[in-house]
Tab-separated table of C-alpha atoms in Angstrom:
chain	number	residue	atom	x	y	z
F	1	MET	CA	4.131	-10.946	-3.304
F	2	ASN	CA	7.862	-9.375	-3.742
F	3	TYR	CA	6.874	-8.057	-7.201
F	4	VAL	CA	4.733	-5.366	-5.383
F	5	HIS	CA	6.898	-5.300	-2.362
F	6	ASN	CA	9.649	-3.924	-5.387
F	7	HIS	CA	7.127	-2.259	-7.796
F	8	TYR	CA	4.505	-0.701	-4.892
F	9	SER	CA	4.811	2.794	-6.133
F	10	GLU	CA	4.253	2.385	-9.524
F	11	LYS	CA	0.921	1.536	-11.290
F	12	ILE	CA	0.121	-2.636	-10.805
F	13	ASN	CA	-2.593	-4.624	-12.751
F	14	LEU	CA	-3.032	-8.202	-12.831
F	15	ASP	CA	-1.401	-8.625	-16.124
F	16	ASP	CA	2.074	-7.695	-14.596
F	17	ILE	CA	1.921	-10.206	-11.276
F	18	SER	CA	0.117	-12.767	-13.379
F	19	SER	CA	3.045	-13.054	-15.947
F	20	GLN	CA	4.946	-12.895	-12.921
F	21	VAL	CA	4.122	-15.748	-11.648
F	22	ASN	CA	3.518	-17.529	-15.085
F	23	LEU	CA	-0.690	-17.969	-13.518
F	24	SER	CA	-3.632	-16.911	-15.821
F	25	LYS	CA	-5.427	-13.962	-13.847
F	26	GLY	CA	-8.042	-16.083	-13.044
F	27	THR	CA	-5.887	-18.443	-10.632
F	28	CYS	CA	-3.328	-15.722	-9.584
F	29	CYS	CA	-6.312	-14.009	-7.848
F	30	ARG	CA	-7.822	-17.338	-6.713
F	31	GLU	CA	-4.110	-18.686	-5.203
F	32	PHE	CA	-3.369	-15.428	-3.762
F	33	LYS	CA	-6.804	-15.508	-2.049
F	34	LYS	CA	-6.465	-19.095	-0.572
F	35	TYR	CA	-2.818	-18.620	1.076
F	36	MET	CA	-3.284	-14.803	1.801
F	37	ASN	CA	-6.437	-14.625	3.108
F	38	CYS	CA	-7.082	-11.390	0.900
F	39	SER	CA	-7.007	-10.455	-2.498
F	40	ILE	CA	-4.499	-8.871	-4.838
F	41	PHE	CA	-5.301	-5.611	-4.857
F	42	GLU	CA	-6.670	-5.403	-0.675
F	43	TYR	CA	-2.788	-6.620	-0.004
F	44	ILE	CA	-1.489	-3.744	-2.426
F	45	THR	CA	-3.142	-1.473	-0.725
F	46	ASN	CA	-2.378	-2.526	2.129
F	47	TYR	CA	2.204	-2.655	2.059
F	48	ARG	CA	1.163	0.436	0.277
F	49	LEU	CA	-0.343	1.805	3.462
F	50	VAL	CA	2.779	0.545	5.661
F	51	GLU	CA	5.053	1.858	3.428
F	52	SER	CA	3.421	5.435	3.638
F	53	GLU	CA	3.113	5.007	7.561
F	54	LYS	CA	7.751	4.682	7.460
F	55	LEU	CA	7.603	7.943	5.299
F	56	LEU	CA	5.231	9.305	7.516
F	57	ILE	CA	7.618	8.940	10.605
F	58	THR	CA	10.540	8.967	8.155
F	59	THR	CA	10.465	12.075	6.077
F	60	ASN	CA	9.029	15.060	6.451
F	61	GLU	CA	7.396	15.111	3.311
F	62	SER	CA	3.745	16.339	2.278
F	63	ILE	CA	0.835	13.863	2.606
F	64	THR	CA	0.086	14.201	-0.659
F	65	ASP	CA	3.532	13.611	-1.882
F	66	ILE	CA	3.269	10.845	-0.081
F	67	ALA	CA	0.256	9.698	-1.592
F	68	TYR	CA	1.373	9.981	-4.813
F	69	LYS	CA	4.762	8.499	-3.520
F	70	CYS	CA	2.579	5.362	-3.000
F	71	ASP	CA	0.616	5.110	-5.652
F	72	PHE	CA	-2.284	6.519	-4.266
F	73	ALA	CA	-4.921	7.595	-7.171
F	74	SER	CA	-5.292	11.314	-5.135
F	75	ALA	CA	-4.657	12.249	-1.494
F	76	SER	CA	-8.360	12.116	-0.131
F	77	TYR	CA	-8.414	8.242	-0.981
F	78	PHE	CA	-5.346	8.108	0.468
F	79	ILE	CA	-6.768	9.611	3.715
F	80	GLU	CA	-9.757	8.172	3.343
F	81	LYS	CA	-7.743	4.021	3.191
F	82	PHE	CA	-5.493	5.727	5.556
F	83	LYS	CA	-8.153	6.818	8.474
F	84	LEU	CA	-10.084	3.121	7.398
F	85	GLN	CA	-6.636	1.614	8.892
F	86	THR	CA	-5.608	3.188	11.604
F	87	GLY	CA	-8.151	4.961	12.949
F	88	MET	CA	-6.595	8.431	12.150
F	89	SER	CA	-5.266	10.761	9.882
F	90	PRO	CA	-2.085	10.649	8.259
F	91	PHE	CA	-1.435	13.859	9.698
F	92	ILE	CA	-2.337	12.555	13.111
F	93	TYR	CA	-0.534	9.628	13.503
F	94	ARG	CA	2.771	11.923	11.949
F	95	LYS	CA	2.115	14.042	14.606
F	96	LYS	CA	1.607	11.494	16.918
F	97	LYS	CA	4.465	9.299	16.260
F	98	GLN	CA	7.369	12.165	15.731
F	99	SER	CA	6.467	13.011	19.593
F	100	LYS	CA	7.128	9.889	20.612
F	101	LYS	CA	11.210	10.063	19.444
């Protein structure tokens, strides 16, 4: 998890993670799922979404810039995942959170 937290804004692949914990890729996936109740890649996506929420609130960067900064492949994919997680678009999320300040 530390590796993901330190590298969420970069491309992360299973080879990188498994070599960090000295496990085979298969064992790494199984152990992660056993303890975290989600796959490594679900965790990475969720962590990136959490970090993007912080950026939406604390910066005026464009949604596209935030998507790429959090290593989403495209702004549209980021928006889709963000809506699934929060129930609203990044634009509406930012607007609501900033109006509460």
